[in-house]
PDB file of C-alpha atoms in Angstrom:
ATOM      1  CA  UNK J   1     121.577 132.114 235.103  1.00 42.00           C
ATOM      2  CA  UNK J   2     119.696 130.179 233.123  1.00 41.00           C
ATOM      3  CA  UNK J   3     118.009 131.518 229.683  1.00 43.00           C
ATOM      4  CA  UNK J   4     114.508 131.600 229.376  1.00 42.00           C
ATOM      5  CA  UNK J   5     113.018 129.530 226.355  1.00 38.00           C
ATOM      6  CA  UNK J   6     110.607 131.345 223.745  1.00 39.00           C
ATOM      7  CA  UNK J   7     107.703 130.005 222.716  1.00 36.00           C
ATOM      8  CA  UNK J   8     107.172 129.935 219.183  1.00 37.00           C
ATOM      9  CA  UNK J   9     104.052 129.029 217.046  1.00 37.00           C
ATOM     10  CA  UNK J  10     104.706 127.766 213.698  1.00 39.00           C
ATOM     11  CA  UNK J  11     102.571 128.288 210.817  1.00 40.00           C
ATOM     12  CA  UNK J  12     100.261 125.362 210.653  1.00 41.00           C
ATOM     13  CA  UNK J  13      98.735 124.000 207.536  1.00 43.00           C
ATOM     14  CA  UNK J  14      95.450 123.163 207.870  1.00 46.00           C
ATOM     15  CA  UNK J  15      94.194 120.672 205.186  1.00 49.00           C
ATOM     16  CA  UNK J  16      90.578 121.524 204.674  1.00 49.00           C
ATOM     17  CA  UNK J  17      88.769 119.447 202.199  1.00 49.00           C
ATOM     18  CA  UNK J  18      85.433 120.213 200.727  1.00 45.00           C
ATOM     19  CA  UNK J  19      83.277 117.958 197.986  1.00 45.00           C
ATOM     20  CA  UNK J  20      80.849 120.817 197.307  1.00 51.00           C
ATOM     21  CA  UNK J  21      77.237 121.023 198.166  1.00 52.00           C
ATOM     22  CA  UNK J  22      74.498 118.743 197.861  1.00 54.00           C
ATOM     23  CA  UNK J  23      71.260 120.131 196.767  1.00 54.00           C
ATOM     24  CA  UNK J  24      68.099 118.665 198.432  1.00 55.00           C
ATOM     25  CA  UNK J  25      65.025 119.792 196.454  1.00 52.00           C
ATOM     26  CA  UNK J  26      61.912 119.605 198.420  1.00 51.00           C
ATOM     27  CA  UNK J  27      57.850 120.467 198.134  1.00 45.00           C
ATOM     28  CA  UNK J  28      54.637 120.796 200.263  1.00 37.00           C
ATOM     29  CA  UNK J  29      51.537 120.161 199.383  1.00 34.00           C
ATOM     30  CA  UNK J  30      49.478 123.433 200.684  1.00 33.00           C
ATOM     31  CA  UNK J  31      52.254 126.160 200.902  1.00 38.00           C
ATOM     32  CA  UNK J  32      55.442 126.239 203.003  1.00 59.00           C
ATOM     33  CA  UNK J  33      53.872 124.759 206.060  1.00 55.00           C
ATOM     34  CA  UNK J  34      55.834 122.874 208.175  1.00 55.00           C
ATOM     35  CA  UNK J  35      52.784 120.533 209.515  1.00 53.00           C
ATOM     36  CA  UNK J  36      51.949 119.093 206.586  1.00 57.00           C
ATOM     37  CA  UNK J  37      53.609 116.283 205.214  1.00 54.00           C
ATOM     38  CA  UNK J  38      56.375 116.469 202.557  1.00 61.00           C
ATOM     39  CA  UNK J  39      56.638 115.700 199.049  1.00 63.00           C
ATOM     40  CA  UNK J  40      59.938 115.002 197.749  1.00 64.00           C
ATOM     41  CA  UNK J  41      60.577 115.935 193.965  1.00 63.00           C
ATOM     42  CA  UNK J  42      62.050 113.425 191.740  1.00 60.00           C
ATOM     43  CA  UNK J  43      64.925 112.940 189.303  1.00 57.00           C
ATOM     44  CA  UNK J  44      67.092 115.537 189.490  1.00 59.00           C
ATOM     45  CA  UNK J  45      64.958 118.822 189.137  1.00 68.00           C
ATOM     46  CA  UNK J  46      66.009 121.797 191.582  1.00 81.00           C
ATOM     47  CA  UNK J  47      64.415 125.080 192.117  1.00 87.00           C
ATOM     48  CA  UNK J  48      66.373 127.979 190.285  1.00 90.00           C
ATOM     49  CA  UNK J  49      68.267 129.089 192.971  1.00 92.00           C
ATOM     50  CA  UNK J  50      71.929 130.796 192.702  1.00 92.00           C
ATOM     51  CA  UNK J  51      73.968 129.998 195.489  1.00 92.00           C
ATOM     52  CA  UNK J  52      77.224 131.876 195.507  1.00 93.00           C
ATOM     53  CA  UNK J  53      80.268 132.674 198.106  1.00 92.00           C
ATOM     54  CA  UNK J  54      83.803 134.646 198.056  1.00 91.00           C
ATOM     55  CA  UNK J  55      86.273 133.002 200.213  1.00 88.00           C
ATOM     56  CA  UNK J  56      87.769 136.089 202.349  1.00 84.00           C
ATOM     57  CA  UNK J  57      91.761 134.159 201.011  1.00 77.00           C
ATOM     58  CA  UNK J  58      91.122 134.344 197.869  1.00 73.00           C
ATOM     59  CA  UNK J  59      92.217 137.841 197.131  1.00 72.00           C
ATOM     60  CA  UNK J  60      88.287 138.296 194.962  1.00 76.00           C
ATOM     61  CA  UNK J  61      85.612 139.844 195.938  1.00 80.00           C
ATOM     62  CA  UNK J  62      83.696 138.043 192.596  1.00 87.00           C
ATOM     63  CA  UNK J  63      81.229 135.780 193.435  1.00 90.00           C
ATOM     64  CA  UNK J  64      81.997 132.258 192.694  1.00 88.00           C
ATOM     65  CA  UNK J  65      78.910 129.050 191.958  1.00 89.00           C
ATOM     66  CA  UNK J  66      79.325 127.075 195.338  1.00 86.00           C
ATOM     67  CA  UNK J  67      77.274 124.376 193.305  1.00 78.00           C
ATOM     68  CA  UNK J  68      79.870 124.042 190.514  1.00 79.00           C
ATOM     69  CA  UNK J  69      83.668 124.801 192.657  1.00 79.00           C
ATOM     70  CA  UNK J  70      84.900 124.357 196.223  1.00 78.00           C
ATOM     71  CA  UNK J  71      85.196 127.171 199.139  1.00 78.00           C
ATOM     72  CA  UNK J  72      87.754 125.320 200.763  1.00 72.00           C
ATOM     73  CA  UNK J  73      91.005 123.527 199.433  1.00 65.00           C
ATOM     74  CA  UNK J  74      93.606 121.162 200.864  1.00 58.00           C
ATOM     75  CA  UNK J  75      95.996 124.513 200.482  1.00 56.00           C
ATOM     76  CA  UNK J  76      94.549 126.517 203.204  1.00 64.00           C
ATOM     77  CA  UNK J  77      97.209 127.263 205.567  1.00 70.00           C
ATOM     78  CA  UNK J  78      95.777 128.702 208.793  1.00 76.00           C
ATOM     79  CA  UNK J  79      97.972 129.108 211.995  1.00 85.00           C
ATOM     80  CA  UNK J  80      96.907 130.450 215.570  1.00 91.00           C
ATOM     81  CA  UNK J  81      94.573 133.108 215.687  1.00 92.00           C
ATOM     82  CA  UNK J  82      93.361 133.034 212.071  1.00 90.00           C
ATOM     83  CA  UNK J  83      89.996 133.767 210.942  1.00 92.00           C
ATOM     84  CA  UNK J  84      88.606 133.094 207.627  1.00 90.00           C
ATOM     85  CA  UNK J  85      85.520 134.091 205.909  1.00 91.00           C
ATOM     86  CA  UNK J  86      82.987 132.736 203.563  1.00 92.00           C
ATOM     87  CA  UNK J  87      81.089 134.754 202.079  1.00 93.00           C
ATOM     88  CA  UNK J  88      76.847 133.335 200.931  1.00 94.00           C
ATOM     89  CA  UNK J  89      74.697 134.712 198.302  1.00 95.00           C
ATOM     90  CA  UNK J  90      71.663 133.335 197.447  1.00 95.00           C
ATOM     91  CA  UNK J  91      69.348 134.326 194.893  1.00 95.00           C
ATOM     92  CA  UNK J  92      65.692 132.837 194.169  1.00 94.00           C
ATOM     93  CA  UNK J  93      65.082 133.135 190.389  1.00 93.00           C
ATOM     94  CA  UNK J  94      61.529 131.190 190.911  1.00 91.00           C
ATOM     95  CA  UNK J  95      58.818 133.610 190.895  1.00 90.00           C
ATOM     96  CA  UNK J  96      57.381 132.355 194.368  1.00 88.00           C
ATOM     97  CA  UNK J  97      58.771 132.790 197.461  1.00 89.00           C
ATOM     98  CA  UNK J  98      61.575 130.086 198.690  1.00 90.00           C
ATOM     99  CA  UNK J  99      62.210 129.117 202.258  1.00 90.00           C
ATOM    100  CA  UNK J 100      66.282 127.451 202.643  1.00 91.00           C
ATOM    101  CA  UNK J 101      68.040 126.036 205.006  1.00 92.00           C
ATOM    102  CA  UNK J 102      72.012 125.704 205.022  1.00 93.00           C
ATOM    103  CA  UNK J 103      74.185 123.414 206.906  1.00 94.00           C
ATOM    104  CA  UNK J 104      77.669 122.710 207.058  1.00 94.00           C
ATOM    105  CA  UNK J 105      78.581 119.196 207.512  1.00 94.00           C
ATOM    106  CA  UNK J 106      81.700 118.237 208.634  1.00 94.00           C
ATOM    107  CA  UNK J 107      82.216 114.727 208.316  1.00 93.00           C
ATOM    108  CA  UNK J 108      86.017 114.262 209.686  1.00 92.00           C
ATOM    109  CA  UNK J 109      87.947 115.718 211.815  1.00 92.00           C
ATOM    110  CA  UNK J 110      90.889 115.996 213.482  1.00 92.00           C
ATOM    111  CA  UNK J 111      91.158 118.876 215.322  1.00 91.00           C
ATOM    112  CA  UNK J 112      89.575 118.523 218.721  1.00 91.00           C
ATOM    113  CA  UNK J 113      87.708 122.020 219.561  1.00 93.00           C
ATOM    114  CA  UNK J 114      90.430 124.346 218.655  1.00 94.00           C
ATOM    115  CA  UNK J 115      88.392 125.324 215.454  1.00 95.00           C
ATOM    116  CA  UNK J 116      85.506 127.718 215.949  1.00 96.00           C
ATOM    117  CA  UNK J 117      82.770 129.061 213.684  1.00 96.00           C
ATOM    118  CA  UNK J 118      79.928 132.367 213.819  1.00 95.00           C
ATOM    119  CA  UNK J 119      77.577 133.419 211.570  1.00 95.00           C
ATOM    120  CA  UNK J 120      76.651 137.004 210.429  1.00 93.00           C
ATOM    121  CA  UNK J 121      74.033 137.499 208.272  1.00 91.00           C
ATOM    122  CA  UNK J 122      74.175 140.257 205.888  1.00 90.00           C
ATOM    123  CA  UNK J 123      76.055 141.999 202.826  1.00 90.00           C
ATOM    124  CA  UNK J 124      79.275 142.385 204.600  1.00 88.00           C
ATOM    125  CA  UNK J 125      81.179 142.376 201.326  1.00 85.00           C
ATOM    126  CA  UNK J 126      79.999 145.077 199.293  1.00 82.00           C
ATOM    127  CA  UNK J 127      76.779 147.161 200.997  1.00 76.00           C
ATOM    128  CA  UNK J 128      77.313 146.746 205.156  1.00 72.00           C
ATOM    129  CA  UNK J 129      81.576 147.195 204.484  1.00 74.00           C
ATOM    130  CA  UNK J 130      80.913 149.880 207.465  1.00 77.00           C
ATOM    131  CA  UNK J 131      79.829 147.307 209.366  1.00 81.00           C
ATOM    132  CA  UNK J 132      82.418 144.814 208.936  1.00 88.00           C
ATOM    133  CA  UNK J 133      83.747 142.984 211.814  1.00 91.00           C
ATOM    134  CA  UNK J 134      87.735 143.946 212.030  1.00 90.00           C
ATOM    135  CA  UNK J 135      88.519 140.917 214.171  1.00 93.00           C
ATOM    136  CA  UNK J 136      87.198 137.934 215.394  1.00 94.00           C
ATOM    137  CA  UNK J 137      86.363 139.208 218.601  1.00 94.00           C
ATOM    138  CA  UNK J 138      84.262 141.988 216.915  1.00 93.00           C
ATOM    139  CA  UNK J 139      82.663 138.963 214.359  1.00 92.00           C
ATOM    140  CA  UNK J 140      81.452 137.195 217.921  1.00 92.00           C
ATOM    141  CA  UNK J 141      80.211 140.490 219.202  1.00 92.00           C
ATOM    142  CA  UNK J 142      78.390 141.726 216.245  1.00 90.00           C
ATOM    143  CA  UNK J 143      76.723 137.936 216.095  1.00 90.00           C
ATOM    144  CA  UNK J 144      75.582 138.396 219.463  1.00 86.00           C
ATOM    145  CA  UNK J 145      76.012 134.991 220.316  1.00 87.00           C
ATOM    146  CA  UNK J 146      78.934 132.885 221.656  1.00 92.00           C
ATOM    147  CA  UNK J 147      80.519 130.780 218.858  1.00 95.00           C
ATOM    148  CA  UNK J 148      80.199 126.867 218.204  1.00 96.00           C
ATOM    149  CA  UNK J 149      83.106 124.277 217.936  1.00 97.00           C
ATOM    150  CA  UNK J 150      83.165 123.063 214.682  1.00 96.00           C
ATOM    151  CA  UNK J 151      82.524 119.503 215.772  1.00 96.00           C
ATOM    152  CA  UNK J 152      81.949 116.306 213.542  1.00 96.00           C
ATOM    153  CA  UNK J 153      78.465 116.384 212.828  1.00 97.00           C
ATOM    154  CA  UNK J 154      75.696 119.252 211.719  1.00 96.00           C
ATOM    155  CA  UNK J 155      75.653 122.345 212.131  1.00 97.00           C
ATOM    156  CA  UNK J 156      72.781 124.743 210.811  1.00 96.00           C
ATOM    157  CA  UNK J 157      73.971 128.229 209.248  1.00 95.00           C
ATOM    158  CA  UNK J 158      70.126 129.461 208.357  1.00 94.00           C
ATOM    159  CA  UNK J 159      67.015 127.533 209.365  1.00 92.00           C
ATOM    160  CA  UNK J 160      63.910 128.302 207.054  1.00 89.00           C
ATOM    161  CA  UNK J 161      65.309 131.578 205.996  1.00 91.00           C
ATOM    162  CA  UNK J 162      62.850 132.926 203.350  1.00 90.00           C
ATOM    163  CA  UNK J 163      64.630 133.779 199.934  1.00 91.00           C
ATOM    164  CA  UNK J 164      61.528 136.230 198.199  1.00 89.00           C
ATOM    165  CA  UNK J 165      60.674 136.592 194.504  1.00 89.00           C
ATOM    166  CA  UNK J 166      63.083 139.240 192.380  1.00 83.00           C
ATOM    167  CA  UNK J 167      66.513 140.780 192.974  1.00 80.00           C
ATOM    168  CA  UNK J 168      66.709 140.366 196.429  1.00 89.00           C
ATOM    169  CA  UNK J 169      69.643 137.896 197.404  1.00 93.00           C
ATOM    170  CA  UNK J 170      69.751 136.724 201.231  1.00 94.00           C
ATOM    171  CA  UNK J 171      73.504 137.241 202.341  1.00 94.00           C
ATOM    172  CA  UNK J 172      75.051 135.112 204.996  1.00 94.00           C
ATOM    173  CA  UNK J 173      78.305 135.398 206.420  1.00 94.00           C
ATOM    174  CA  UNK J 174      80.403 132.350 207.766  1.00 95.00           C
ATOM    175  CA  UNK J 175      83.661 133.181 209.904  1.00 94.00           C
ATOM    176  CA  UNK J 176      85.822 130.182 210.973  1.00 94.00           C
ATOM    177  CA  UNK J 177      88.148 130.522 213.622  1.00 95.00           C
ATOM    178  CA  UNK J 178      91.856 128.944 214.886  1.00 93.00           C
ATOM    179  CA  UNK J 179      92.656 129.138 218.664  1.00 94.00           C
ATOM    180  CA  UNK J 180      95.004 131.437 219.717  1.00 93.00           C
ATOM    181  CA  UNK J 181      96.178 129.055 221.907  1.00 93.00           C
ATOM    182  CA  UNK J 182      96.620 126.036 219.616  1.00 91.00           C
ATOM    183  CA  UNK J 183      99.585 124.566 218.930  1.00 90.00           C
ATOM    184  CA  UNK J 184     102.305 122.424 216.302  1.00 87.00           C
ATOM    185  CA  UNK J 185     100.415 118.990 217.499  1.00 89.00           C
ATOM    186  CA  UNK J 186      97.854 120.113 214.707  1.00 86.00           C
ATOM    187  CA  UNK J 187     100.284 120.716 211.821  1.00 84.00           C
ATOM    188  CA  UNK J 188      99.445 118.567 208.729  1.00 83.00           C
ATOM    189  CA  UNK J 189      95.559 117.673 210.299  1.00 86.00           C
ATOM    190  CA  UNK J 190      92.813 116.986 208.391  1.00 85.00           C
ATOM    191  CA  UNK J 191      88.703 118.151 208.402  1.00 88.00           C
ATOM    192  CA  UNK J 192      86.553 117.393 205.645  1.00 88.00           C
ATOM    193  CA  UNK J 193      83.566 119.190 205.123  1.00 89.00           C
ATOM    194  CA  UNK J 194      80.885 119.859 202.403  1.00 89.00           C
ATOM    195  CA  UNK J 195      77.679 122.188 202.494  1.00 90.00           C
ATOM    196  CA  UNK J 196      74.035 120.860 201.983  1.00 90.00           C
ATOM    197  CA  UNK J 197      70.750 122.989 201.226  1.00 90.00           C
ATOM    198  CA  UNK J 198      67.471 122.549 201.402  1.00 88.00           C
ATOM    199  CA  UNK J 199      64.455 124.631 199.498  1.00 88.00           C
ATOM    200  CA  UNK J 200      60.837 124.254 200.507  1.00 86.00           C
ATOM    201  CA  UNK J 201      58.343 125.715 198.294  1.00 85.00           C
ATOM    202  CA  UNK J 202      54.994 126.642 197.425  1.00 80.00           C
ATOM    203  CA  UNK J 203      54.825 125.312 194.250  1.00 83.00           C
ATOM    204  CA  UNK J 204      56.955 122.990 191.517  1.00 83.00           C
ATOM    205  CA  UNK J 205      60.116 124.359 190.058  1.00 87.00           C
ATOM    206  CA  UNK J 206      59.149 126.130 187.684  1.00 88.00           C
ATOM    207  CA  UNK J 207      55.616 126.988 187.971  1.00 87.00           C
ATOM    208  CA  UNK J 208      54.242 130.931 186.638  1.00 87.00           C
ATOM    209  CA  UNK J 209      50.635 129.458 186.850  1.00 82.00           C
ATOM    210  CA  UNK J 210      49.233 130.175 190.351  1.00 75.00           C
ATOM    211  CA  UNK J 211      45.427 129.787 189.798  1.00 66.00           C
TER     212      UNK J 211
END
């Protein structure tokens, strides 16, 4: 008889790398229209916007400055089936309206397509807890669209999302994902990664005079 090996799956440790976010700061000449043509600001002046996250490992549900600290660090340990979250907050203290985009950039990689990533958007931390997803099959399914690899390159988390005037923070939800299938030929890989945004306004940072 002859005795049946076991499979086993060994924790892998992911090294995940992140330099932080770059801000691009960006204005329009007539409004937030998208057909005119753009006016970059210069020197480093940046619309008052807080941009905050909780990374779902971290044990906190306090919201940390994404501009200032790093979601991701080279000790994340993820193995098969793991799902982590990040957790977006962002705030527009201008007093006109603020349209953002956010992309994650990953910039190496070397995990083929076992890595995965959906977005929720939404206060899934503290308001919508109801409504959190309890696994990743229930993150795709409340996203209610099939996930993306998380691929060298680009990818676009919110596209033009307006951010209004006062205390009304846009939430955003980020949920990346390991393969159940993947195996010990990833141990010890590496991705790096970093966020960028991009604000398009009305009007200077900065400006209370609208006549």
């Amino acid at each position: 008889m002859t005795k049946k090996s076991k499979k086993l799956f060994l924790l892998i440790a992911l090294v995940v790398l992140a330099v932080g976010v770059t801000a691009l700061s960006g204005t329009f000449a007539t409004g937030v229209n998208y057909d005119e043509s753009e006016t970059k600001l210069e020197g480093e002046t940046n619309f008052n916007v807080d941009v905050q996250y909780v990374h779902s490992n971290s044990g906190s549900t306090e919201y940390a400055d994404l501009l200032t600290t790093t979601a991701f660090s080279d000790s994340s340990k993820w193995c098969p089936g793991r799902t982590e979250i990040i957790y977006l907050k962002l705030t527009n203290n201008e007093a006109f309206p603020i349209n953002c985009t956010v992309d994650l950039n990953v910039t190496e990689s070397e995990f083929d397509n076992v890595l995965s990533y959906s977005v929720l958007k939404g206060d899934l931390l503290y308001n919508n807890k109801e409504n959190h997803p309890t696994s990743w099959a229930d993150y795709v399914e409340k996203a209610n669209q099939q996930p993306k690899v998380l691929s060298i390159g680009k990818h676009t988390l919110l596209e033009k999302e307006t951010l209004p005037v006062g205390n009304a923070p846009c939430y955003l939800a980020l949920a990346i994902h390991m393969d159940e299938n993947a195996t010990n030929d990833y141990e010890n890989k590496v991705m790096k990664m970093n966020f960028s945004l991009r604000f398009d306004a009305n009007y200077e940072p900065g400006t209370t005079d609208f006549e």
